[in-house]
mmCIF file of C-alpha atoms in Angstrom:
data_model
loop_
_atom_site.group_PDB
_atom_site.id
_atom_site.type_symbol
_atom_site.label_atom_id
_atom_site.label_comp_id
_atom_site.label_asym_id
_atom_site.label_seq_id
_atom_site.Cartn_x
_atom_site.Cartn_y
_atom_site.Cartn_z
ATOM 1 C CA MET A 1 8.134 8.825 -13.508
ATOM 2 C CA TYR A 2 5.136 10.796 -12.333
ATOM 3 C CA GLU A 3 5.904 13.709 -10.033
ATOM 4 C CA GLY A 4 5.173 14.234 -6.377
ATOM 5 C CA SER A 5 5.036 12.279 -3.144
ATOM 6 C CA ILE A 6 2.558 11.623 -0.373
ATOM 7 C CA THR A 7 4.806 13.750 1.834
ATOM 8 C CA ASP A 8 3.802 16.780 -0.236
ATOM 9 C CA VAL A 9 0.973 16.726 2.302
ATOM 10 C CA ASN A 10 2.840 18.898 4.772
ATOM 11 C CA GLY A 11 3.858 17.147 7.980
ATOM 12 C CA LEU A 12 3.606 13.552 6.787
ATOM 13 C CA LEU A 13 6.761 11.429 6.919
ATOM 14 C CA ILE A 14 7.573 8.040 5.380
ATOM 15 C CA GLY A 15 10.098 5.540 6.731
ATOM 16 C CA HIS A 16 11.313 2.220 5.356
ATOM 17 C CA ALA A 17 13.140 -0.688 6.941
ATOM 18 C CA GLN A 18 13.919 -4.074 5.418
ATOM 19 C CA ASP A 19 15.977 -7.248 5.648
ATOM 20 C CA THR A 20 18.010 -7.422 2.435
ATOM 21 C CA GLN A 21 18.800 -11.104 2.955
ATOM 22 C CA GLY A 22 15.306 -12.274 3.834
ATOM 23 C CA LEU A 23 13.760 -9.828 1.340
ATOM 24 C CA SER A 24 10.910 -8.580 3.476
ATOM 25 C CA GLY A 25 10.326 -5.191 5.047
ATOM 26 C CA VAL A 26 8.009 -2.470 6.270
ATOM 27 C CA THR A 27 6.949 1.048 5.352
ATOM 28 C CA VAL A 28 5.550 3.428 7.962
ATOM 29 C CA LEU A 29 3.656 6.694 7.560
ATOM 30 C CA LEU A 30 3.900 9.070 10.528
ATOM 31 C CA ALA A 31 1.374 11.850 11.169
ATOM 32 C CA ARG A 32 2.704 13.387 14.383
ATOM 33 C CA GLU A 33 -0.319 15.621 15.022
ATOM 34 C CA GLY A 34 -2.841 12.867 14.341
ATOM 35 C CA ALA A 35 -4.886 12.253 11.188
ATOM 36 C CA VAL A 36 -8.548 11.531 10.545
ATOM 37 C CA THR A 37 -8.409 8.101 8.937
ATOM 38 C CA GLY A 38 -10.669 5.708 7.048
ATOM 39 C CA VAL A 39 -10.061 2.391 5.312
ATOM 40 C CA SER A 40 -11.310 0.403 2.329
ATOM 41 C CA VAL A 41 -10.709 -3.332 1.871
ATOM 42 C CA SER A 42 -11.625 -4.526 -1.628
ATOM 43 C CA GLY A 43 -9.509 -7.661 -1.945
ATOM 44 C CA SER A 44 -10.814 -10.944 -0.580
ATOM 45 C CA ALA A 45 -7.669 -12.152 1.216
ATOM 46 C CA PRO A 46 -6.649 -9.263 3.495
ATOM 47 C CA GLY A 47 -4.293 -9.280 6.445
ATOM 48 C CA THR A 48 -4.988 -6.266 8.645
ATOM 49 C CA ARG A 49 -4.835 -4.844 12.161
ATOM 50 C CA GLU A 50 -6.934 -2.140 13.860
ATOM 51 C CA THR A 51 -9.124 -1.507 10.807
ATOM 52 C CA ALA A 52 -12.360 -2.097 12.737
ATOM 53 C CA LEU A 53 -11.782 1.153 14.645
ATOM 54 C CA MET A 54 -12.260 3.092 11.407
ATOM 55 C CA GLU A 55 -15.739 1.754 10.734
ATOM 56 C CA GLN A 56 -18.837 3.870 11.216
ATOM 57 C CA ALA A 57 -20.171 4.291 14.753
ATOM 58 C CA LYS A 58 -16.726 3.704 16.251
ATOM 59 C CA ALA A 59 -14.696 6.137 18.406
ATOM 60 C CA LYS A 60 -13.485 9.190 16.459
ATOM 61 C CA GLU A 61 -9.860 8.530 17.293
ATOM 62 C CA LEU A 62 -6.982 10.232 15.491
ATOM 63 C CA ILE A 63 -4.323 8.014 13.932
ATOM 64 C CA TYR A 64 -0.626 8.887 14.266
ATOM 65 C CA ALA A 65 0.957 6.087 12.230
ATOM 66 C CA VAL A 66 0.016 3.568 9.544
ATOM 67 C CA LEU A 67 2.064 0.443 8.785
ATOM 68 C CA LEU A 68 2.422 -1.442 5.495
ATOM 69 C CA ALA A 69 4.417 -4.656 5.865
ATOM 70 C CA GLY A 70 5.632 -7.812 4.213
ATOM 71 C CA GLY A 71 5.715 -11.179 5.944
ATOM 72 C CA SER A 72 2.035 -12.045 5.535
ATOM 73 C CA ALA A 73 0.213 -12.293 8.891
ATOM 74 C CA TYR A 74 3.562 -12.557 10.689
ATOM 75 C CA GLY A 75 4.400 -9.029 9.541
ATOM 76 C CA LEU A 76 1.616 -7.550 11.669
ATOM 77 C CA ALA A 77 4.021 -7.960 14.606
ATOM 78 C CA ALA A 78 5.965 -4.957 13.256
ATOM 79 C CA ALA A 79 3.128 -2.741 14.463
ATOM 80 C CA ASP A 80 4.297 -3.387 18.033
ATOM 81 C CA GLY A 81 7.499 -1.490 17.275
ATOM 82 C CA VAL A 82 5.549 1.376 15.728
ATOM 83 C CA MET A 83 3.389 1.483 18.853
ATOM 84 C CA LEU A 84 6.484 1.727 21.044
ATOM 85 C CA PHE A 85 7.821 4.633 18.991
ATOM 86 C CA CYS A 86 4.475 6.407 19.188
ATOM 87 C CA GLU A 87 4.242 5.829 22.936
ATOM 88 C CA GLN A 88 7.715 7.262 23.485
ATOM 89 C CA ASN A 89 6.769 10.345 21.468
ATOM 90 C CA GLY A 90 3.357 10.946 23.027
ATOM 91 C CA MET A 91 1.493 10.003 19.839
ATOM 92 C CA GLY A 92 -1.792 8.344 20.762
ATOM 93 C CA VAL A 93 -4.751 8.489 23.091
ATOM 94 C CA HIS A 94 -3.776 9.980 26.440
ATOM 95 C CA THR A 95 -5.300 7.944 29.252
ATOM 96 C CA PRO A 96 -4.761 8.044 33.022
ATOM 97 C CA ALA A 97 -2.448 5.047 32.562
ATOM 98 C CA GLY A 98 -0.412 6.637 29.785
ATOM 99 C CA VAL A 99 -0.405 7.006 26.011
ATOM 100 C CA VAL A 100 -2.125 4.251 24.033
ATOM 101 C CA PRO A 101 -1.285 4.434 20.302
ATOM 102 C CA THR A 102 -3.482 2.843 17.650
ATOM 103 C CA VAL A 103 -1.477 1.666 14.624
ATOM 104 C CA PRO A 104 -3.567 0.413 11.679
ATOM 105 C CA ALA A 105 -1.610 -2.063 9.585
ATOM 106 C CA ALA A 106 -1.942 -4.208 6.479
ATOM 107 C CA VAL A 107 0.382 -6.860 5.068
ATOM 108 C CA ILE A 108 1.381 -8.456 1.792
ATOM 109 C CA TYR A 109 2.349 -12.077 1.211
ATOM 110 C CA ASP A 110 6.009 -12.151 0.160
ATOM 111 C CA LEU A 111 7.152 -15.362 1.856
ATOM 112 C CA GLU A 112 7.949 -17.167 -1.412
ATOM 113 C CA TYR A 113 10.257 -14.451 -2.743
ATOM 114 C CA GLY A 114 12.953 -14.349 -0.067
ATOM 115 C CA ARG A 115 13.421 -16.423 3.075
ATOM 116 C CA SER A 116 10.085 -17.453 4.523
ATOM 117 C CA ASP A 117 11.566 -17.609 8.037
ATOM 118 C CA VAL A 118 12.685 -13.954 7.964
ATOM 119 C CA ARG A 119 9.745 -11.656 8.648
ATOM 120 C CA PRO A 120 9.171 -8.090 9.785
ATOM 121 C CA ASN A 121 9.153 -7.754 13.566
ATOM 122 C CA ALA A 122 8.803 -5.049 16.205
ATOM 123 C CA GLY A 123 12.420 -3.988 15.773
ATOM 124 C CA MET A 124 11.906 -3.413 12.069
ATOM 125 C CA GLY A 125 8.746 -1.404 12.707
ATOM 126 C CA TYR A 126 10.587 0.797 15.191
ATOM 127 C CA ALA A 127 13.515 1.251 12.787
ATOM 128 C CA ALA A 128 11.165 2.426 10.023
ATOM 129 C CA CYS A 129 9.844 5.119 12.390
ATOM 130 C CA ILE A 130 13.382 6.277 13.131
ATOM 131 C CA ASN A 131 14.055 6.378 9.371
ATOM 132 C CA ALA A 132 10.931 8.432 8.592
ATOM 133 C CA LYS A 133 11.551 11.580 6.556
ATOM 134 C CA GLN A 134 10.014 13.760 3.889
ATOM 135 C CA THR A 135 12.047 12.338 1.000
ATOM 136 C CA VAL A 136 10.491 9.038 -0.071
ATOM 137 C CA GLN A 137 12.583 6.300 -1.661
ATOM 138 C CA GLN A 138 10.717 4.237 -4.237
ATOM 139 C CA GLY A 139 11.173 0.820 -5.777
ATOM 140 C CA SER A 140 12.399 -2.367 -4.115
ATOM 141 C CA ILE A 141 12.493 -1.071 -0.550
ATOM 142 C CA GLY A 142 10.527 -1.263 2.671
ATOM 143 C CA ALA A 143 7.295 -3.218 2.412
ATOM 144 C CA GLY A 144 7.922 -3.576 -1.315
ATOM 145 C CA ILE A 145 11.303 -5.318 -1.212
ATOM 146 C CA GLY A 146 9.681 -8.738 -1.617
ATOM 147 C CA ALA A 147 6.725 -7.663 -3.746
ATOM 148 C CA THR A 148 5.966 -9.279 -7.114
ATOM 149 C CA VAL A 149 3.334 -8.873 -9.869
ATOM 150 C CA GLY A 150 1.820 -10.967 -12.657
ATOM 151 C CA LYS A 151 1.593 -14.434 -11.090
ATOM 152 C CA VAL A 152 -0.968 -16.259 -13.233
ATOM 153 C CA LEU A 153 1.792 -18.562 -14.581
ATOM 154 C CA GLY A 154 3.487 -18.875 -11.200
ATOM 155 C CA MET A 155 6.522 -17.215 -9.679
ATOM 156 C CA LYS A 156 8.853 -18.201 -12.538
ATOM 157 C CA HIS A 157 7.040 -15.851 -14.917
ATOM 158 C CA CYS A 158 6.254 -12.910 -12.641
ATOM 159 C CA GLN A 159 8.120 -9.629 -12.266
ATOM 160 C CA LYS A 160 9.261 -7.479 -9.387
ATOM 161 C CA GLY A 161 6.828 -5.164 -7.609
ATOM 162 C CA GLY A 162 7.686 -2.427 -5.150
ATOM 163 C CA ILE A 163 6.804 0.873 -3.491
ATOM 164 C CA GLY A 164 5.704 3.965 -5.418
ATOM 165 C CA THR A 165 4.367 7.405 -4.557
ATOM 166 C CA ALA A 166 2.859 10.398 -6.382
ATOM 167 C CA SER A 167 0.791 13.514 -5.689
ATOM 168 C CA LEU A 168 -1.395 16.141 -7.344
ATOM 169 C CA THR A 169 -2.238 19.706 -6.363
ATOM 170 C CA LEU A 170 -5.768 20.957 -6.881
ATOM 171 C CA ALA A 171 -6.514 24.381 -8.365
ATOM 172 C CA GLY A 172 -7.224 25.814 -4.920
ATOM 173 C CA GLY A 173 -3.932 24.536 -3.485
ATOM 174 C CA ALA A 174 -5.042 21.387 -1.665
ATOM 175 C CA VAL A 175 -2.681 18.423 -2.089
ATOM 176 C CA VAL A 176 -3.635 14.776 -2.580
ATOM 177 C CA GLY A 177 -0.876 12.162 -2.424
ATOM 178 C CA ALA A 178 -0.612 8.379 -2.419
ATOM 179 C CA ILE A 179 1.920 5.698 -1.578
ATOM 180 C CA VAL A 180 1.330 2.129 -2.769
ATOM 181 C CA CYS A 181 3.007 -1.225 -2.157
ATOM 182 C CA VAL A 182 2.387 -3.169 -5.378
ATOM 183 C CA ASN A 183 2.223 -6.949 -4.924
ATOM 184 C CA ALA A 184 -0.557 -7.809 -7.348
ATOM 185 C CA PHE A 185 -1.760 -11.038 -8.891
ATOM 186 C CA GLY A 186 -2.516 -9.084 -12.067
ATOM 187 C CA ASP A 187 -0.527 -7.023 -14.572
ATOM 188 C CA ILE A 188 0.405 -3.350 -14.227
ATOM 189 C CA TYR A 189 -0.776 -0.875 -16.863
ATOM 190 C CA ASP A 190 0.139 2.695 -17.724
ATOM 191 C CA ASN A 191 -2.331 4.397 -20.064
ATOM 192 C CA GLY A 192 -3.549 1.111 -21.505
ATOM 193 C CA ARG A 193 -0.118 -0.497 -21.962
ATOM 194 C CA ILE A 194 1.220 -3.345 -19.827
ATOM 195 C CA ILE A 195 4.483 -2.283 -18.175
ATOM 196 C CA ALA A 196 4.907 -5.226 -15.799
ATOM 197 C CA GLY A 197 3.282 -8.591 -15.269
ATOM 198 C CA ALA A 198 3.347 -12.216 -16.330
ATOM 199 C CA ARG A 199 5.982 -12.742 -19.024
ATOM 200 C CA THR A 200 6.729 -15.472 -21.517
ATOM 201 C CA LYS A 201 9.432 -15.661 -24.196
ATOM 202 C CA GLN A 202 6.994 -13.864 -26.489
ATOM 203 C CA GLY A 203 6.475 -10.947 -24.094
ATOM 204 C CA PHE A 204 3.688 -9.987 -21.712
ATOM 205 C CA LEU A 205 0.916 -12.549 -21.398
ATOM 206 C CA ASP A 206 -2.103 -10.281 -20.608
ATOM 207 C CA THR A 207 -3.352 -12.042 -17.497
ATOM 208 C CA ALA A 208 -7.008 -11.046 -17.767
ATOM 209 C CA GLU A 209 -7.328 -12.253 -21.355
ATOM 210 C CA TYR A 210 -5.482 -15.468 -20.539
ATOM 211 C CA MET A 211 -7.830 -16.210 -17.632
ATOM 212 C CA ILE A 212 -10.855 -15.753 -19.885
ATOM 213 C CA THR A 213 -9.571 -17.874 -22.771
ATOM 214 C CA HIS A 214 -7.693 -20.671 -20.940
ATOM 215 C CA GLU A 215 -8.245 -23.205 -18.200
ATOM 216 C CA VAL A 216 -6.058 -21.774 -15.444
ATOM 217 C CA SER A 217 -4.412 -24.145 -12.986
ATOM 218 C CA THR A 218 -5.871 -23.843 -9.506
ATOM 219 C CA ASN A 219 -2.296 -23.971 -8.192
ATOM 220 C CA VAL A 220 -1.699 -20.326 -9.131
ATOM 221 C CA PHE A 221 -4.602 -19.283 -6.940
ATOM 222 C CA ARG A 222 -2.785 -20.667 -3.920
ATOM 223 C CA ASP A 223 -0.252 -17.892 -4.275
ATOM 224 C CA ARG A 224 -0.984 -14.895 -2.095
ATOM 225 C CA ASN A 225 -0.904 -11.330 -3.307
ATOM 226 C CA THR A 226 -2.180 -7.894 -2.220
ATOM 227 C CA THR A 227 -1.690 -4.239 -3.147
ATOM 228 C CA LEU A 228 -1.626 -1.849 -0.197
ATOM 229 C CA GLY A 229 -2.060 1.903 -0.332
ATOM 230 C CA ILE A 230 -2.303 5.070 1.708
ATOM 231 C CA VAL A 231 -3.904 8.156 0.159
ATOM 232 C CA ALA A 232 -3.752 11.454 2.028
ATOM 233 C CA THR A 233 -4.856 15.054 1.657
ATOM 234 C CA ASP A 234 -4.229 18.291 3.529
ATOM 235 C CA ALA A 235 -7.923 19.141 3.103
ATOM 236 C CA VAL A 236 -10.293 18.814 6.060
ATOM 237 C CA LEU A 237 -12.321 15.571 5.959
ATOM 238 C CA ASP A 238 -14.405 13.749 8.532
ATOM 239 C CA ARG A 239 -14.220 9.996 9.131
ATOM 240 C CA ASP A 240 -16.834 9.102 6.518
ATOM 241 C CA GLU A 241 -15.144 11.320 3.932
ATOM 242 C CA ALA A 242 -11.731 9.808 4.712
ATOM 243 C CA THR A 243 -13.301 6.391 4.170
ATOM 244 C CA LYS A 244 -14.706 7.567 0.839
ATOM 245 C CA LEU A 245 -11.208 8.799 -0.039
ATOM 246 C CA ALA A 246 -9.858 5.287 0.520
ATOM 247 C CA GLN A 247 -12.716 3.712 -1.441
ATOM 248 C CA VAL A 248 -12.193 5.898 -4.499
ATOM 249 C CA ALA A 249 -8.432 5.304 -4.388
ATOM 250 C CA GLN A 250 -9.323 1.677 -5.131
ATOM 251 C CA ASP A 251 -10.575 2.974 -8.496
ATOM 252 C CA GLY A 252 -7.027 4.125 -9.153
ATOM 253 C CA MET A 253 -5.886 0.572 -8.495
ATOM 254 C CA ALA A 254 -8.377 -0.685 -11.059
ATOM 255 C CA ARG A 255 -6.968 1.700 -13.671
ATOM 256 C CA ALA A 256 -3.429 0.414 -13.155
ATOM 257 C CA ILE A 257 -3.894 -3.275 -12.244
ATOM 258 C CA ASN A 258 -5.808 -5.925 -14.193
ATOM 259 C CA PRO A 259 -7.212 -8.179 -12.868
ATOM 260 C CA VAL A 260 -7.539 -6.535 -9.452
ATOM 261 C CA HIS A 261 -9.443 -7.243 -6.206
ATOM 262 C CA THR A 262 -9.389 -10.997 -6.855
ATOM 263 C CA MET A 263 -10.040 -13.739 -4.322
ATOM 264 C CA VAL A 264 -6.272 -14.056 -3.813
ATOM 265 C CA ASP A 265 -5.621 -10.309 -3.378
ATOM 266 C CA GLY A 266 -6.110 -8.515 -0.063
ATOM 267 C CA ASP A 267 -6.177 -5.025 -1.577
ATOM 268 C CA THR A 268 -6.440 -2.455 1.219
ATOM 269 C CA VAL A 269 -6.246 1.360 1.178
ATOM 270 C CA PHE A 270 -6.114 3.796 4.087
ATOM 271 C CA GLY A 271 -7.456 7.334 3.592
ATOM 272 C CA LEU A 272 -6.033 10.206 5.674
ATOM 273 C CA SER A 273 -6.985 13.828 6.240
ATOM 274 C CA TYR A 274 -4.060 15.808 7.662
ATOM 275 C CA GLY A 275 -4.350 19.550 7.319
ATOM 276 C CA SER A 276 -6.686 22.528 7.393
ATOM 277 C CA ARG A 277 -7.303 23.379 3.733
ATOM 278 C CA HIS A 278 -10.774 23.355 2.220
ATOM 279 C CA ALA A 279 -11.609 21.813 -1.138
ATOM 280 C CA ASP A 280 -14.580 20.221 -2.866
ATOM 281 C CA LEU A 281 -14.755 16.545 -1.918
ATOM 282 C CA ASN A 282 -15.433 15.434 -5.483
ATOM 283 C CA CYS A 283 -12.257 17.145 -6.701
ATOM 284 C CA ILE A 284 -10.289 15.488 -3.899
ATOM 285 C CA LEU A 285 -11.685 12.079 -4.848
ATOM 286 C CA ALA A 286 -10.810 12.536 -8.519
ATOM 287 C CA ALA A 287 -7.235 13.396 -7.529
ATOM 288 C CA ALA A 288 -7.058 10.446 -5.129
ATOM 289 C CA ALA A 289 -7.806 7.891 -7.838
ATOM 290 C CA GLU A 290 -5.262 9.443 -10.201
ATOM 291 C CA ALA A 291 -2.567 9.797 -7.536
ATOM 292 C CA THR A 292 -3.010 6.128 -6.657
ATOM 293 C CA ARG A 293 -2.733 5.085 -10.301
ATOM 294 C CA ARG A 294 0.429 7.124 -10.733
ATOM 295 C CA ALA A 295 1.966 5.742 -7.549
ATOM 296 C CA ILE A 296 1.443 2.181 -8.812
ATOM 297 C CA VAL A 297 3.098 3.009 -12.122
ATOM 298 C CA ASN A 298 5.969 4.743 -10.318
ATOM 299 C CA ALA A 299 6.572 1.625 -8.224
ATOM 300 C CA GLU A 300 7.146 -0.412 -11.375
ATOM 301 C CA LEU A 301 9.233 2.237 -13.084
ATOM 302 C CA ALA A 302 11.400 2.524 -9.977
ATOM 303 C CA VAL A 303 12.196 -1.206 -9.875
ATOM 304 C CA GLY A 304 12.708 -1.336 -13.639
ATOM 305 C CA ALA A 305 10.128 -4.127 -13.946
ATOM 306 C CA ALA A 306 12.926 -6.658 -13.518
ATOM 307 C CA VAL A 307 12.242 -10.221 -14.643
ATOM 308 C CA MET A 308 12.386 -12.677 -11.740
#
């Protein structure tokens, strides 16, 4: 396992909640003092909430919580519970009518792994906030409990995905960390070697090569996938730089997942600045891509790449 956690960025907390029978869940990041946040959506089948606020020329609003969830579009309802927690704790925009929290969220499609009628809801989102702490559990938990990878031959040949985290510390002391929910169509690689993905009796298939050399059934492209990530630093960034942080973290996905960003993946990354350190942006970006790659690998190592 690679070392570190996104909560090495001081003050960030991670909470999980899940239904172990329905096999779907949520993972919440809390930033109680508010974080400068950007987003990057590179997959073509995303399910998101409140991402438009992070675009250029929008209000420069701080974000106090980010939600990653299972349940496909249904799972976005869990953000209501995160909003309630934030409201009760004064985390949001203070208006004359009270606190109004903004909770960006993104979801994975996991409805075919467990029970499709059991989905994350507001209660689960609230529970994840209550569970938030500095120690981050990895593997088949939270938003990753129903995650799978390597689906080019269908669900019978895929393997388990999950949640992973990792961090790096720059020479000047700034920290860059990532947490990723891995639910990819493609295979997972560590330093050029497949560690999880589509399997046959002969071993790993190599999805990308198979897609190039074979006629692939259109049925597999009806499956829904998506890898979700949050990358954070304690260095000072503005909104555009936080967006760049999220964009470059997608490069880390490309180093660990192949193929990635397909038409049936909704790959989405949130970038957060939460701290007062100063560091060169290029160094931060280099660390962001590597932290994301390591977090993806850690997710698979934590679940043991179990065969479905």
